[in-house]
Amino acid sequence: MPSAIEQLRDAIAGAQTIVISGHKGPDGDCIGAALALRHGLKSIGKEVTVFSNDEVPKIVRFLDPGGSVIHLATESDAERAGQGQWDLGILVDVGFTQRAGRAEPALLSAETLAVIDHHEIGPEASGEIRIIDPSASATCFILSKIFRDIGLSVDKNAATCLLTGIVTDTGSFRFRNTDEESLAEASELIRLGADLPRISEEVWDSRPMSAIRLLQKAFYNLKLLSGNRLAVTHLGLEDFVDAKDEDSEGIASEIARIEGVLVAAVFREPHSERVRVSVRSRGDIDIAEVCRKFGGGGHKNAAGCTLTVGVLAAMERVIPELERCLESS
Ligand code: AMP
Ligand code: MN
Ligand code: MN
């Protein structure tokens, strides 16, 4: 039985048209992975299409100056994309095609589907080829090694894409998922020409004022519960009149920085009755388990879920579970 990497290598060799997507609400890791794959696969003559359920977030738009990522904005876009007859589909940074949203029909129409991911997902993951390593700091970290293993060249652009995923998912090498291997891989990517100063500038130091205003409101609404060990805040529908969902990226990590806080959660309702919850924890506290109870998931220390209720109702449901999780750990 060939290994998953060998299966992927053979699937790529046998494919001419390849479709790639990451998850809904894309981040630096999934866009970085998709675009790195696009660079690498195009360099060996493949026809590559990258779809996204949502627009590429501003912090990583510099990775795609030509606007090659196709935003599937409507259901009819999704349907049309699903009519393409792709030889190979590659899902990155998520284990289930369903979380690719409107890119799902295109992935499902592919003759073979590969999944490259670093989430804890269990045996029911999508795809015939699965390269899934929950111990990896980022999908881009896994992918960087795959490029080497299957002999795909990493040019400067691909190196910058891959390093962006590692940088965003490790919070610039601050989060606990930062390990020796990620630092070594990052170092190798810099050797290959990845532009770390540019990544830092675009990802961390170019925040739109609309994002800072959301952060301001999030701090205003901040409450400490469970003996100051649980930090919770929320942003309501009215806070998103002049802001986008992506502007709230990073607030959970910001709240989690408070001394003594072990669990931090941000509830936000960018669209009516669709509340996205981002949770962060320290040490051995597994909040992915809590998020899974609400149909979400993620990693032990960084997870999320989406509830189809108003923001206050979502808080009423999730906060007691977070408190319980804190008490039992
Ligand atoms: P975020 O808080 O959006 O940065 O997400 C943190 C982690 O939780 C990421 O690894 C996501 O993949 C995961 N996650 C967030 N929202 C969901 C969701 N609705 N379902 C499954 N996983 C999620
Ligand atoms: Mn991601
Ligand atoms: Mn990731």
mmCIF file of C-alpha atoms and ligand atoms in Angstrom:
data_model
loop_
_atom_site.group_PDB
_atom_site.id
_atom_site.type_symbol
_atom_site.label_atom_id
_atom_site.label_comp_id
_atom_site.label_asym_id
_atom_site.label_seq_id
_atom_site.Cartn_x
_atom_site.Cartn_y
_atom_site.Cartn_z
ATOM 1 C CA MET A 1 0.000 0.000 0.000
ATOM 2 C CA PRO A 2 1.638 3.263 -1.077
ATOM 3 C CA SER A 3 1.872 5.986 1.544
ATOM 4 C CA ALA A 4 -0.477 8.964 1.340
ATOM 5 C CA ILE A 5 2.399 11.109 0.060
ATOM 6 C CA GLU A 6 3.112 8.573 -2.713
ATOM 7 C CA GLN A 7 -0.585 8.474 -3.561
ATOM 8 C CA LEU A 8 -0.631 12.262 -3.827
ATOM 9 C CA ARG A 9 2.501 12.268 -5.963
ATOM 10 C CA ASP A 10 0.934 9.731 -8.341
ATOM 11 C CA ALA A 11 -2.405 11.549 -8.404
ATOM 12 C CA ILE A 12 -0.635 14.795 -9.328
ATOM 13 C CA ALA A 13 1.405 13.035 -12.011
ATOM 14 C CA GLY A 14 -1.778 11.609 -13.538
ATOM 15 C CA ALA A 15 -3.818 14.834 -13.363
ATOM 16 C CA GLN A 16 -3.979 17.706 -15.815
ATOM 17 C CA THR A 17 -6.705 19.826 -14.218
ATOM 18 C CA ILE A 18 -6.560 20.430 -10.486
ATOM 19 C CA VAL A 19 -9.010 22.294 -8.253
ATOM 20 C CA ILE A 20 -8.020 23.556 -4.809
ATOM 21 C CA SER A 21 -9.943 25.067 -1.907
ATOM 22 C CA GLY A 22 -9.518 25.743 1.780
ATOM 23 C CA HIS A 23 -12.212 26.372 4.376
ATOM 24 C CA LYS A 24 -14.948 28.975 4.718
ATOM 25 C CA GLY A 25 -13.736 32.116 6.463
ATOM 26 C CA PRO A 26 -10.261 31.624 4.974
ATOM 27 C CA ASP A 27 -7.127 32.507 6.938
ATOM 28 C CA GLY A 28 -3.435 32.864 6.173
ATOM 29 C CA ASP A 29 -2.780 29.144 6.434
ATOM 30 C CA CYS A 30 -5.464 28.020 4.011
ATOM 31 C CA ILE A 31 -4.849 30.788 1.457
ATOM 32 C CA GLY A 32 -1.075 30.330 1.789
ATOM 33 C CA ALA A 33 -1.422 26.580 1.241
ATOM 34 C CA ALA A 34 -3.765 26.928 -1.737
ATOM 35 C CA LEU A 35 -1.575 29.530 -3.459
ATOM 36 C CA ALA A 36 1.672 27.671 -2.754
ATOM 37 C CA LEU A 37 0.141 24.576 -4.358
ATOM 38 C CA ARG A 38 -0.984 26.683 -7.298
ATOM 39 C CA HIS A 39 2.564 28.009 -7.842
ATOM 40 C CA GLY A 40 4.137 24.567 -7.502
ATOM 41 C CA LEU A 41 1.630 22.736 -9.692
ATOM 42 C CA LYS A 42 1.608 25.401 -12.403
ATOM 43 C CA SER A 43 5.388 25.191 -12.559
ATOM 44 C CA ILE A 44 5.042 21.562 -13.724
ATOM 45 C CA GLY A 45 2.430 22.418 -16.328
ATOM 46 C CA LYS A 46 -0.828 21.673 -14.512
ATOM 47 C CA GLU A 47 -3.995 23.724 -14.996
ATOM 48 C CA VAL A 48 -4.843 24.899 -11.516
ATOM 49 C CA THR A 49 -7.981 26.613 -10.233
ATOM 50 C CA VAL A 50 -8.335 27.903 -6.684
ATOM 51 C CA PHE A 51 -11.833 28.513 -5.324
ATOM 52 C CA SER A 52 -12.872 30.177 -2.094
ATOM 53 C CA ASN A 53 -16.230 30.453 -0.388
ATOM 54 C CA ASP A 54 -15.251 33.927 0.829
ATOM 55 C CA GLU A 55 -13.027 36.716 -0.376
ATOM 56 C CA VAL A 56 -9.316 36.447 0.360
ATOM 57 C CA PRO A 57 -8.850 38.339 3.662
ATOM 58 C CA LYS A 58 -6.989 41.617 3.368
ATOM 59 C CA ILE A 59 -4.013 40.471 5.470
ATOM 60 C CA VAL A 60 -3.013 37.885 2.862
ATOM 61 C CA ARG A 61 -4.132 39.583 -0.342
ATOM 62 C CA PHE A 62 -0.486 40.440 -1.039
ATOM 63 C CA LEU A 63 0.069 36.730 -1.750
ATOM 64 C CA ASP A 64 -2.281 36.932 -4.708
ATOM 65 C CA PRO A 65 -1.563 40.180 -6.580
ATOM 66 C CA GLY A 66 -3.105 38.775 -9.764
ATOM 67 C CA GLY A 67 -6.364 37.897 -8.001
ATOM 68 C CA SER A 68 -6.167 34.236 -9.027
ATOM 69 C CA VAL A 69 -8.366 32.978 -6.186
ATOM 70 C CA ILE A 70 -11.925 32.749 -7.509
ATOM 71 C CA HIS A 71 -14.506 33.878 -4.980
ATOM 72 C CA LEU A 72 -17.685 31.803 -5.262
ATOM 73 C CA ALA A 73 -20.116 34.422 -4.028
ATOM 74 C CA THR A 74 -23.433 32.782 -4.881
ATOM 75 C CA GLU A 75 -25.085 29.388 -5.084
ATOM 76 C CA SER A 76 -25.128 29.595 -8.881
ATOM 77 C CA ASP A 77 -21.337 30.212 -8.833
ATOM 78 C CA ALA A 78 -21.063 27.060 -6.724
ATOM 79 C CA GLU A 79 -23.195 25.080 -9.136
ATOM 80 C CA ARG A 80 -21.218 26.255 -12.162
ATOM 81 C CA ALA A 81 -17.923 25.426 -10.431
ATOM 82 C CA GLY A 82 -19.289 21.948 -9.705
ATOM 83 C CA GLN A 83 -19.726 21.306 -13.412
ATOM 84 C CA GLY A 84 -15.991 21.513 -14.061
ATOM 85 C CA GLN A 85 -14.567 18.042 -14.570
ATOM 86 C CA TRP A 86 -11.419 18.125 -12.508
ATOM 87 C CA ASP A 87 -8.929 15.320 -12.478
ATOM 88 C CA LEU A 88 -7.849 16.071 -8.933
ATOM 89 C CA GLY A 89 -9.278 18.098 -6.077
ATOM 90 C CA ILE A 90 -7.175 19.207 -3.109
ATOM 91 C CA LEU A 91 -8.777 20.401 0.117
ATOM 92 C CA VAL A 92 -6.402 22.246 2.432
ATOM 93 C CA ASP A 93 -6.473 23.245 6.113
ATOM 94 C CA VAL A 94 -9.765 21.475 6.854
ATOM 95 C CA GLY A 95 -10.857 17.846 6.875
ATOM 96 C CA PHE A 96 -14.352 17.972 5.423
ATOM 97 C CA THR A 97 -15.496 19.220 2.026
ATOM 98 C CA GLN A 98 -18.628 20.591 3.657
ATOM 99 C CA ARG A 99 -16.487 23.281 5.343
ATOM 100 C CA ALA A 100 -15.320 24.434 1.923
ATOM 101 C CA GLY A 101 -18.827 25.893 1.550
ATOM 102 C CA ARG A 102 -19.614 26.857 -2.027
ATOM 103 C CA ALA A 103 -16.359 25.254 -3.234
ATOM 104 C CA GLU A 104 -17.646 21.831 -2.150
ATOM 105 C CA PRO A 105 -19.398 20.881 -5.432
ATOM 106 C CA ALA A 106 -16.185 21.531 -7.403
ATOM 107 C CA LEU A 107 -14.132 19.376 -5.015
ATOM 108 C CA LEU A 108 -16.713 16.593 -5.102
ATOM 109 C CA SER A 109 -16.768 16.630 -8.898
ATOM 110 C CA ALA A 110 -13.048 15.806 -9.021
ATOM 111 C CA GLU A 111 -12.121 12.266 -9.942
ATOM 112 C CA THR A 112 -9.793 11.981 -6.955
ATOM 113 C CA LEU A 113 -9.862 14.069 -3.792
ATOM 114 C CA ALA A 114 -6.890 14.688 -1.514
ATOM 115 C CA VAL A 115 -7.022 16.329 1.911
ATOM 116 C CA ILE A 116 -4.013 18.058 3.454
ATOM 117 C CA ASP A 117 -4.766 19.222 6.986
ATOM 118 C CA HIS A 118 -3.583 19.552 10.580
ATOM 119 C CA HIS A 119 -6.848 19.374 12.530
ATOM 120 C CA GLU A 120 -7.961 16.574 14.829
ATOM 121 C CA ILE A 121 -10.720 15.071 12.653
ATOM 122 C CA GLY A 122 -10.970 11.343 13.051
ATOM 123 C CA PRO A 123 -11.663 8.613 10.489
ATOM 124 C CA GLU A 124 -14.623 10.255 8.754
ATOM 125 C CA ALA A 125 -12.501 12.904 6.982
ATOM 126 C CA SER A 126 -13.188 13.544 3.296
ATOM 127 C CA GLY A 127 -11.057 12.319 0.408
ATOM 128 C CA GLU A 128 -9.397 9.150 -0.815
ATOM 129 C CA ILE A 129 -5.941 10.552 -0.127
ATOM 130 C CA ARG A 130 -5.468 11.961 3.360
ATOM 131 C CA ILE A 131 -2.361 13.666 4.615
ATOM 132 C CA ILE A 132 -3.476 14.710 8.066
ATOM 133 C CA ASP A 133 -1.116 15.489 10.923
ATOM 134 C CA PRO A 134 -2.723 17.088 13.979
ATOM 135 C CA SER A 135 0.699 17.597 15.544
ATOM 136 C CA ALA A 136 1.717 19.966 12.726
ATOM 137 C CA SER A 137 1.685 23.688 13.520
ATOM 138 C CA ALA A 138 0.153 24.593 10.158
ATOM 139 C CA THR A 139 -1.056 23.049 6.919
ATOM 140 C CA CYS A 140 1.671 25.082 5.221
ATOM 141 C CA PHE A 141 4.247 23.310 7.383
ATOM 142 C CA ILE A 142 2.990 19.908 6.163
ATOM 143 C CA LEU A 143 2.867 21.188 2.607
ATOM 144 C CA SER A 144 6.386 22.544 2.717
ATOM 145 C CA LYS A 145 7.629 19.035 3.522
ATOM 146 C CA ILE A 146 5.340 17.521 0.842
ATOM 147 C CA PHE A 147 6.888 19.791 -1.792
ATOM 148 C CA ARG A 148 10.272 18.355 -0.881
ATOM 149 C CA ASP A 149 9.039 14.751 -0.724
ATOM 150 C CA ILE A 150 7.363 14.817 -4.112
ATOM 151 C CA GLY A 151 10.027 16.936 -5.767
ATOM 152 C CA LEU A 152 7.984 20.074 -6.458
ATOM 153 C CA SER A 153 10.148 23.166 -6.610
ATOM 154 C CA VAL A 154 9.520 26.021 -4.164
ATOM 155 C CA ASP A 155 10.116 29.405 -5.797
ATOM 156 C CA LYS A 156 10.228 32.699 -3.886
ATOM 157 C CA ASN A 157 6.486 33.226 -4.210
ATOM 158 C CA ALA A 158 5.612 29.726 -3.045
ATOM 159 C CA ALA A 159 8.070 30.079 -0.153
ATOM 160 C CA THR A 160 6.386 33.322 0.940
ATOM 161 C CA CYS A 161 2.953 31.657 0.732
ATOM 162 C CA LEU A 162 4.112 28.690 2.829
ATOM 163 C CA LEU A 163 5.846 30.845 5.418
ATOM 164 C CA THR A 164 2.722 33.016 5.726
ATOM 165 C CA GLY A 165 0.706 29.974 6.810
ATOM 166 C CA ILE A 166 3.263 29.018 9.434
ATOM 167 C CA VAL A 167 3.507 32.617 10.665
ATOM 168 C CA THR A 168 -0.266 33.129 10.940
ATOM 169 C CA ASP A 169 -1.034 29.761 12.577
ATOM 170 C CA THR A 170 1.781 30.101 15.140
ATOM 171 C CA GLY A 171 1.113 33.804 15.822
ATOM 172 C CA SER A 172 4.611 34.538 14.538
ATOM 173 C CA PHE A 173 6.138 31.682 16.514
ATOM 174 C CA ARG A 174 4.526 32.645 19.835
ATOM 175 C CA PHE A 175 1.754 30.038 20.231
ATOM 176 C CA ARG A 176 2.364 26.669 21.865
ATOM 177 C CA ASN A 177 2.193 24.884 18.526
ATOM 178 C CA THR A 178 5.538 26.507 17.651
ATOM 179 C CA ASP A 179 8.087 23.710 17.653
ATOM 180 C CA GLU A 180 11.608 23.057 16.531
ATOM 181 C CA GLU A 181 10.441 21.582 13.231
ATOM 182 C CA SER A 182 8.318 24.627 12.313
ATOM 183 C CA LEU A 183 11.220 26.944 13.056
ATOM 184 C CA ALA A 184 13.536 24.780 10.962
ATOM 185 C CA GLU A 185 11.032 24.702 8.085
ATOM 186 C CA ALA A 186 10.576 28.487 8.344
ATOM 187 C CA SER A 187 14.313 28.906 8.202
ATOM 188 C CA GLU A 188 14.460 26.739 5.076
ATOM 189 C CA LEU A 189 11.664 28.786 3.473
ATOM 190 C CA ILE A 190 13.582 32.008 4.179
ATOM 191 C CA ARG A 191 16.610 30.418 2.551
ATOM 192 C CA LEU A 192 14.411 29.756 -0.490
ATOM 193 C CA GLY A 193 13.484 33.442 -0.659
ATOM 194 C CA ALA A 194 10.402 33.854 1.536
ATOM 195 C CA ASP A 195 9.944 37.511 2.438
ATOM 196 C CA LEU A 196 9.427 37.504 6.222
ATOM 197 C CA PRO A 197 9.505 41.323 6.705
ATOM 198 C CA ARG A 198 6.742 41.692 4.097
ATOM 199 C CA ILE A 199 4.679 38.945 5.747
ATOM 200 C CA SER A 200 5.008 40.598 9.173
ATOM 201 C CA GLU A 201 4.093 43.990 7.755
ATOM 202 C CA GLU A 202 1.006 42.724 5.906
ATOM 203 C CA VAL A 203 -0.237 40.242 8.505
ATOM 204 C CA TRP A 204 0.350 42.135 11.760
ATOM 205 C CA ASP A 205 1.024 45.782 11.059
ATOM 206 C CA SER A 206 -1.489 46.868 8.428
ATOM 207 C CA ARG A 207 -4.741 46.607 10.336
ATOM 208 C CA PRO A 208 -7.642 48.643 8.984
ATOM 209 C CA MET A 209 -9.201 51.130 11.387
ATOM 210 C CA SER A 210 -12.462 49.138 11.177
ATOM 211 C CA ALA A 211 -10.632 46.202 12.811
ATOM 212 C CA ILE A 212 -9.212 48.405 15.572
ATOM 213 C CA ARG A 213 -12.710 49.753 16.281
ATOM 214 C CA LEU A 214 -13.987 46.187 16.676
ATOM 215 C CA LEU A 215 -11.111 45.454 19.054
ATOM 216 C CA GLN A 216 -12.035 48.587 21.012
ATOM 217 C CA LYS A 217 -15.652 47.362 21.306
ATOM 218 C CA ALA A 218 -14.511 43.874 22.206
ATOM 219 C CA PHE A 219 -12.420 45.247 25.091
ATOM 220 C CA TYR A 220 -15.328 47.452 26.156
ATOM 221 C CA ASN A 221 -17.619 44.390 26.348
ATOM 222 C CA LEU A 222 -15.006 42.219 28.077
ATOM 223 C CA LYS A 223 -16.091 40.272 31.160
ATOM 224 C CA LEU A 224 -14.066 38.036 33.441
ATOM 225 C CA LEU A 225 -15.918 34.990 34.779
ATOM 226 C CA SER A 226 -15.070 31.815 36.728
ATOM 227 C CA GLY A 227 -12.786 33.575 39.208
ATOM 228 C CA ASN A 228 -11.151 35.673 36.465
ATOM 229 C CA ARG A 229 -10.000 32.571 34.602
ATOM 230 C CA LEU A 230 -12.530 32.890 31.776
ATOM 231 C CA ALA A 231 -12.524 36.003 29.579
ATOM 232 C CA VAL A 232 -15.554 36.540 27.375
ATOM 233 C CA THR A 233 -16.555 39.256 24.984
ATOM 234 C CA HIS A 234 -19.012 39.773 22.163
ATOM 235 C CA LEU A 235 -19.682 41.845 19.074
ATOM 236 C CA GLY A 236 -23.278 42.250 17.938
ATOM 237 C CA LEU A 237 -24.792 42.669 14.519
ATOM 238 C CA GLU A 238 -24.747 46.470 14.966
ATOM 239 C CA ASP A 239 -20.952 46.417 15.400
ATOM 240 C CA PHE A 240 -20.567 45.029 11.886
ATOM 241 C CA VAL A 241 -22.339 47.845 10.058
ATOM 242 C CA ASP A 242 -18.970 49.401 9.185
ATOM 243 C CA ALA A 243 -16.805 46.319 9.621
ATOM 244 C CA LYS A 244 -16.337 42.937 8.000
ATOM 245 C CA ASP A 245 -16.255 39.553 9.661
ATOM 246 C CA GLU A 246 -12.543 39.256 8.869
ATOM 247 C CA ASP A 247 -11.899 42.455 10.890
ATOM 248 C CA SER A 248 -12.623 40.434 14.039
ATOM 249 C CA GLU A 249 -9.790 38.000 13.300
ATOM 250 C CA GLY A 250 -7.259 37.940 16.126
ATOM 251 C CA ILE A 251 -9.473 39.347 18.871
ATOM 252 C CA ALA A 252 -9.657 35.995 20.683
ATOM 253 C CA SER A 253 -5.873 35.771 20.911
ATOM 254 C CA GLU A 254 -5.762 39.378 22.119
ATOM 255 C CA ILE A 255 -8.223 38.683 24.956
ATOM 256 C CA ALA A 256 -6.380 35.472 25.840
ATOM 257 C CA ARG A 257 -3.253 37.488 26.676
ATOM 258 C CA ILE A 258 -4.671 38.669 30.004
ATOM 259 C CA GLU A 259 -2.659 37.383 32.956
ATOM 260 C CA GLY A 260 -4.440 34.571 34.797
ATOM 261 C CA VAL A 261 -6.970 33.966 32.028
ATOM 262 C CA LEU A 262 -7.024 30.292 31.038
ATOM 263 C CA VAL A 263 -9.881 30.358 28.534
ATOM 264 C CA ALA A 264 -10.933 33.239 26.286
ATOM 265 C CA ALA A 265 -13.951 33.369 23.994
ATOM 266 C CA VAL A 266 -15.209 35.887 21.470
ATOM 267 C CA PHE A 267 -18.801 35.718 20.235
ATOM 268 C CA ARG A 268 -19.595 37.675 17.121
ATOM 269 C CA GLU A 269 -22.636 38.053 14.918
ATOM 270 C CA PRO A 270 -21.490 39.498 11.593
ATOM 271 C CA HIS A 271 -24.648 38.191 9.917
ATOM 272 C CA SER A 272 -28.024 37.953 11.596
ATOM 273 C CA GLU A 273 -28.394 34.815 13.738
ATOM 274 C CA ARG A 274 -25.027 33.396 12.637
ATOM 275 C CA VAL A 275 -22.683 33.607 15.564
ATOM 276 C CA ARG A 276 -19.055 32.673 15.108
ATOM 277 C CA VAL A 277 -17.330 31.718 18.331
ATOM 278 C CA SER A 278 -13.543 31.762 18.651
ATOM 279 C CA VAL A 279 -12.053 30.141 21.736
ATOM 280 C CA ARG A 280 -8.489 30.028 23.016
ATOM 281 C CA SER A 281 -7.081 28.190 26.024
ATOM 282 C CA ARG A 282 -3.827 27.628 27.847
ATOM 283 C CA GLY A 283 -2.037 24.433 28.760
ATOM 284 C CA ASP A 284 -3.952 21.201 28.888
ATOM 285 C CA ILE A 285 -7.411 22.733 28.683
ATOM 286 C CA ASP A 286 -9.027 21.206 25.589
ATOM 287 C CA ILE A 287 -11.587 23.645 24.234
ATOM 288 C CA ALA A 288 -11.855 21.881 20.843
ATOM 289 C CA GLU A 289 -13.911 19.306 22.693
ATOM 290 C CA VAL A 290 -16.315 22.022 23.852
ATOM 291 C CA CYS A 291 -16.561 23.424 20.320
ATOM 292 C CA ARG A 292 -17.280 19.981 18.886
ATOM 293 C CA LYS A 293 -20.394 19.824 21.105
ATOM 294 C CA PHE A 294 -21.684 22.750 19.038
ATOM 295 C CA GLY A 295 -20.730 21.271 15.685
ATOM 296 C CA GLY A 296 -17.376 23.050 15.503
ATOM 297 C CA GLY A 297 -13.826 21.939 16.092
ATOM 298 C CA GLY A 298 -10.203 22.996 15.842
ATOM 299 C CA HIS A 299 -7.196 22.389 18.032
ATOM 300 C CA LYS A 300 -6.858 21.832 21.784
ATOM 301 C CA ASN A 301 -5.864 25.467 22.435
ATOM 302 C CA ALA A 302 -7.555 27.225 19.485
ATOM 303 C CA ALA A 303 -10.990 26.211 18.327
ATOM 304 C CA GLY A 304 -14.291 27.563 17.146
ATOM 305 C CA CYS A 305 -17.895 26.881 16.305
ATOM 306 C CA THR A 306 -20.819 28.571 14.607
ATOM 307 C CA LEU A 307 -24.321 28.799 16.086
ATOM 308 C CA THR A 308 -27.422 29.823 14.195
ATOM 309 C CA VAL A 309 -28.921 31.966 16.969
ATOM 310 C CA GLY A 310 -28.428 35.552 18.181
ATOM 311 C CA VAL A 311 -25.248 36.535 19.987
ATOM 312 C CA LEU A 312 -26.737 36.567 23.503
ATOM 313 C CA ALA A 313 -28.417 33.179 23.039
ATOM 314 C CA ALA A 314 -25.115 31.750 21.770
ATOM 315 C CA MET A 315 -23.357 33.044 24.883
ATOM 316 C CA GLU A 316 -26.013 31.519 27.108
ATOM 317 C CA ARG A 317 -25.384 28.127 25.532
ATOM 318 C CA VAL A 318 -21.620 28.074 25.210
ATOM 319 C CA ILE A 319 -20.394 29.892 28.355
ATOM 320 C CA PRO A 320 -21.705 27.239 30.830
ATOM 321 C CA GLU A 321 -19.866 24.555 28.815
ATOM 322 C CA LEU A 322 -16.658 26.595 28.930
ATOM 323 C CA GLU A 323 -17.074 27.043 32.686
ATOM 324 C CA ARG A 324 -17.627 23.301 33.070
ATOM 325 C CA CYS A 325 -14.523 22.599 30.998
ATOM 326 C CA LEU A 326 -12.493 24.935 33.240
ATOM 327 C CA GLU A 327 -13.822 23.339 36.428
ATOM 328 C CA SER A 328 -12.994 19.832 35.260
ATOM 329 C CA SER A 329 -9.439 20.588 34.181
HETATM 330 P P1 AMP B 1 -10.560 30.900 14.675
HETATM 331 O O1 AMP B 1 -11.015 31.191 16.048
HETATM 332 O O2 AMP B 1 -11.568 31.272 13.636
HETATM 333 O O3 AMP B 1 -9.189 31.437 14.405
HETATM 334 O O4 AMP B 1 -10.446 29.317 14.582
HETATM 335 C C1 AMP B 1 -9.595 28.592 15.432
HETATM 336 C C2 AMP B 1 -9.608 27.149 15.024
HETATM 337 O O5 AMP B 1 -10.903 26.590 15.195
HETATM 338 C C3 AMP B 1 -9.247 26.922 13.561
HETATM 339 O O6 AMP B 1 -8.315 25.888 13.506
HETATM 340 C C4 AMP B 1 -10.538 26.534 12.887
HETATM 341 O O7 AMP B 1 -10.342 25.568 11.921
HETATM 342 C C5 AMP B 1 -11.393 26.002 14.004
HETATM 343 N N1 AMP B 1 -12.785 26.428 13.802
HETATM 344 C C6 AMP B 1 -13.258 27.680 13.906
HETATM 345 N N2 AMP B 1 -14.579 27.737 13.637
HETATM 346 C C7 AMP B 1 -14.960 26.449 13.347
HETATM 347 C C8 AMP B 1 -16.196 25.827 12.970
HETATM 348 N N3 AMP B 1 -17.330 26.514 12.842
HETATM 349 N N4 AMP B 1 -16.175 24.485 12.756
HETATM 350 C C9 AMP B 1 -15.039 23.777 12.875
HETATM 351 N N5 AMP B 1 -13.853 24.299 13.232
HETATM 352 C C10 AMP B 1 -13.789 25.617 13.463
HETATM 353 MN MN MN B 2 -7.312 27.692 8.962
HETATM 354 MN MN MN B 3 -4.244 25.936 9.776
#
